[in-house]
PDB file of C-alpha atoms in Angstrom:
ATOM      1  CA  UNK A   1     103.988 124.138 102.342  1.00 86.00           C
ATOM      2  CA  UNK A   2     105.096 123.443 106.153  1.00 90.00           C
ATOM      3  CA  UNK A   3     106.016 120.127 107.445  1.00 91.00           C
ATOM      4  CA  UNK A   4     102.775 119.242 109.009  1.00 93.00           C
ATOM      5  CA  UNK A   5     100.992 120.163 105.819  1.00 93.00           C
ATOM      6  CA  UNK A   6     103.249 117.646 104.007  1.00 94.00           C
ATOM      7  CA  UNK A   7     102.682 115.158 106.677  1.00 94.00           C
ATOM      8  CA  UNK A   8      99.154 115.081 106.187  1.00 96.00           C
ATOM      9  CA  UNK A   9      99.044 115.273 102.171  1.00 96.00           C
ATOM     10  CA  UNK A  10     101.198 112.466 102.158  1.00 96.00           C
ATOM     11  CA  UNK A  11      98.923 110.360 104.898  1.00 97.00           C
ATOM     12  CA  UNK A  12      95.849 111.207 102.771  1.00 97.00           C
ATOM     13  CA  UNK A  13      97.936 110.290  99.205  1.00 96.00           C
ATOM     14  CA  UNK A  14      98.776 106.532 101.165  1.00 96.00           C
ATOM     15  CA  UNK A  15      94.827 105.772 102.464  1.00 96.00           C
ATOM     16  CA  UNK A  16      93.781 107.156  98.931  1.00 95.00           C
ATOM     17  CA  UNK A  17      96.608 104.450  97.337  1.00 94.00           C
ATOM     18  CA  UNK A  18      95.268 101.829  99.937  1.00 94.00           C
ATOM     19  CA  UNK A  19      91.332 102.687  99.126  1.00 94.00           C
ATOM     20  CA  UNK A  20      92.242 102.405  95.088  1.00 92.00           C
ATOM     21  CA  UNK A  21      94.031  99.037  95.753  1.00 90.00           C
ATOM     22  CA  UNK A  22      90.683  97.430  97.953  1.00 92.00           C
ATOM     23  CA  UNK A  23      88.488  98.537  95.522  1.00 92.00           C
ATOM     24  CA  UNK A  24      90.815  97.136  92.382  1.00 90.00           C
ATOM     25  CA  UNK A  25      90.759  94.050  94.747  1.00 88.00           C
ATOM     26  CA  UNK A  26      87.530  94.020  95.206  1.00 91.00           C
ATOM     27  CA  UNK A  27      86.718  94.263  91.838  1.00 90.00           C
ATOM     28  CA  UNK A  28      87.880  90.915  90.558  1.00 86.00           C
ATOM     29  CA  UNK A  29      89.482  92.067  87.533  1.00 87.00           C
ATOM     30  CA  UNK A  30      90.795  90.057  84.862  1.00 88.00           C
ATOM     31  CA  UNK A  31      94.932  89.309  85.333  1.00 86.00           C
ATOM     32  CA  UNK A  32      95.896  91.146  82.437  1.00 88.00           C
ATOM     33  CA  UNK A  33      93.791  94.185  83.382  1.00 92.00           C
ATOM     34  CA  UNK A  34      94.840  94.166  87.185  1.00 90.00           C
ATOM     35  CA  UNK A  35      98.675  94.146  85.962  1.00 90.00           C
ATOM     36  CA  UNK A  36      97.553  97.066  84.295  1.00 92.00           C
ATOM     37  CA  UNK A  37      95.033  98.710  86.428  1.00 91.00           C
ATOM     38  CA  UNK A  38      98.365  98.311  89.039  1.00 91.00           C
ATOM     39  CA  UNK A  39     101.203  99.798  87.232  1.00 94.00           C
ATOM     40  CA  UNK A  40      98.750 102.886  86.636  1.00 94.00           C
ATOM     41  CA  UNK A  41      98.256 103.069  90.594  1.00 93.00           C
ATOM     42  CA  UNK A  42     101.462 102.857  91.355  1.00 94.00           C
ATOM     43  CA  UNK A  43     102.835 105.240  88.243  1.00 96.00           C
ATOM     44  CA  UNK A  44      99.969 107.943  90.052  1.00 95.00           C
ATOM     45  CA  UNK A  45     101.044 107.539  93.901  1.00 95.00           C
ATOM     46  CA  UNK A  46     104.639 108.305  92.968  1.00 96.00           C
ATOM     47  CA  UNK A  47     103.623 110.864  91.342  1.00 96.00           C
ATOM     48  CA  UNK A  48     101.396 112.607  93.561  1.00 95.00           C
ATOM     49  CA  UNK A  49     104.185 111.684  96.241  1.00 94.00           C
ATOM     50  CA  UNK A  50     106.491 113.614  93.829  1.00 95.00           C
ATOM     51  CA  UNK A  51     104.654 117.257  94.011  1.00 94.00           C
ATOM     52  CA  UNK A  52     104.547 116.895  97.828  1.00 94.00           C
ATOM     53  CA  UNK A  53     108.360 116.281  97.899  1.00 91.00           C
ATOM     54  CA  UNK A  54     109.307 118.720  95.557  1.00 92.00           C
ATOM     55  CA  UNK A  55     107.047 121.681  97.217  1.00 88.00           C
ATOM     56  CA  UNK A  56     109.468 124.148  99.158  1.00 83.00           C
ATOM     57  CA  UNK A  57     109.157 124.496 102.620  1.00 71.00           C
ATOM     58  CA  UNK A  58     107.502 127.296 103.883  1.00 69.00           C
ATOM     59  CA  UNK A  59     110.093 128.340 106.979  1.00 60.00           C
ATOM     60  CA  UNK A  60     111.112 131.580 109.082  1.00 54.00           C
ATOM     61  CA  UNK A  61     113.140 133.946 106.843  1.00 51.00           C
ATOM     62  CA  UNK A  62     116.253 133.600 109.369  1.00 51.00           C
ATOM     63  CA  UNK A  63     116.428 129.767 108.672  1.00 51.00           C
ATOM     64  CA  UNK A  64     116.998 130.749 105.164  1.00 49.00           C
ATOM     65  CA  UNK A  65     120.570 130.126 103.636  1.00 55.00           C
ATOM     66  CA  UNK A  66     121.908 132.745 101.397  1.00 50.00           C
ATOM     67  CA  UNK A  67     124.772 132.306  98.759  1.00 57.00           C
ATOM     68  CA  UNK A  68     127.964 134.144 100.132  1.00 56.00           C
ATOM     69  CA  UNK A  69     128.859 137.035  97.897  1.00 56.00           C
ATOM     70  CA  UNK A  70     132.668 136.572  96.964  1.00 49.00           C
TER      71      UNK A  70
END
């Protein structure tokens, strides 16, 4: 995955976060349920930040650090 193609995952994982939040808001949920309904949210947008940190970088094979042989 390239920079750029991280960049944008991430941008469309935060307006996808902001969209669930003005809908939950828009809702008018109970208080219990909205704690609830939040900690879910939030438990999902780490996570889907997560994958997008932990994909490797796709780069140039020169950039690319090998072990030294000893």
């Amino acid at each position: 995955m390239t920079t750029q193609q991280k960049i944008t995952a991430i941008q469309a994982i935060i307006t996808n976060h902001h969209d669930n939040v003005a809908a939950m808001s828009a809702a008018n949920v109970g208080q219990g349920l909205e704690a609830l309904v939040i900690e879910a949210m939030n438990t999902a947008f780490k996570d889907d930040l997560a994958v997008i940190f932990a994909a490797n970088s796709s780069r140039p094979a020169q950039n690319v650090r090998r072990k030294r042989q000893a």
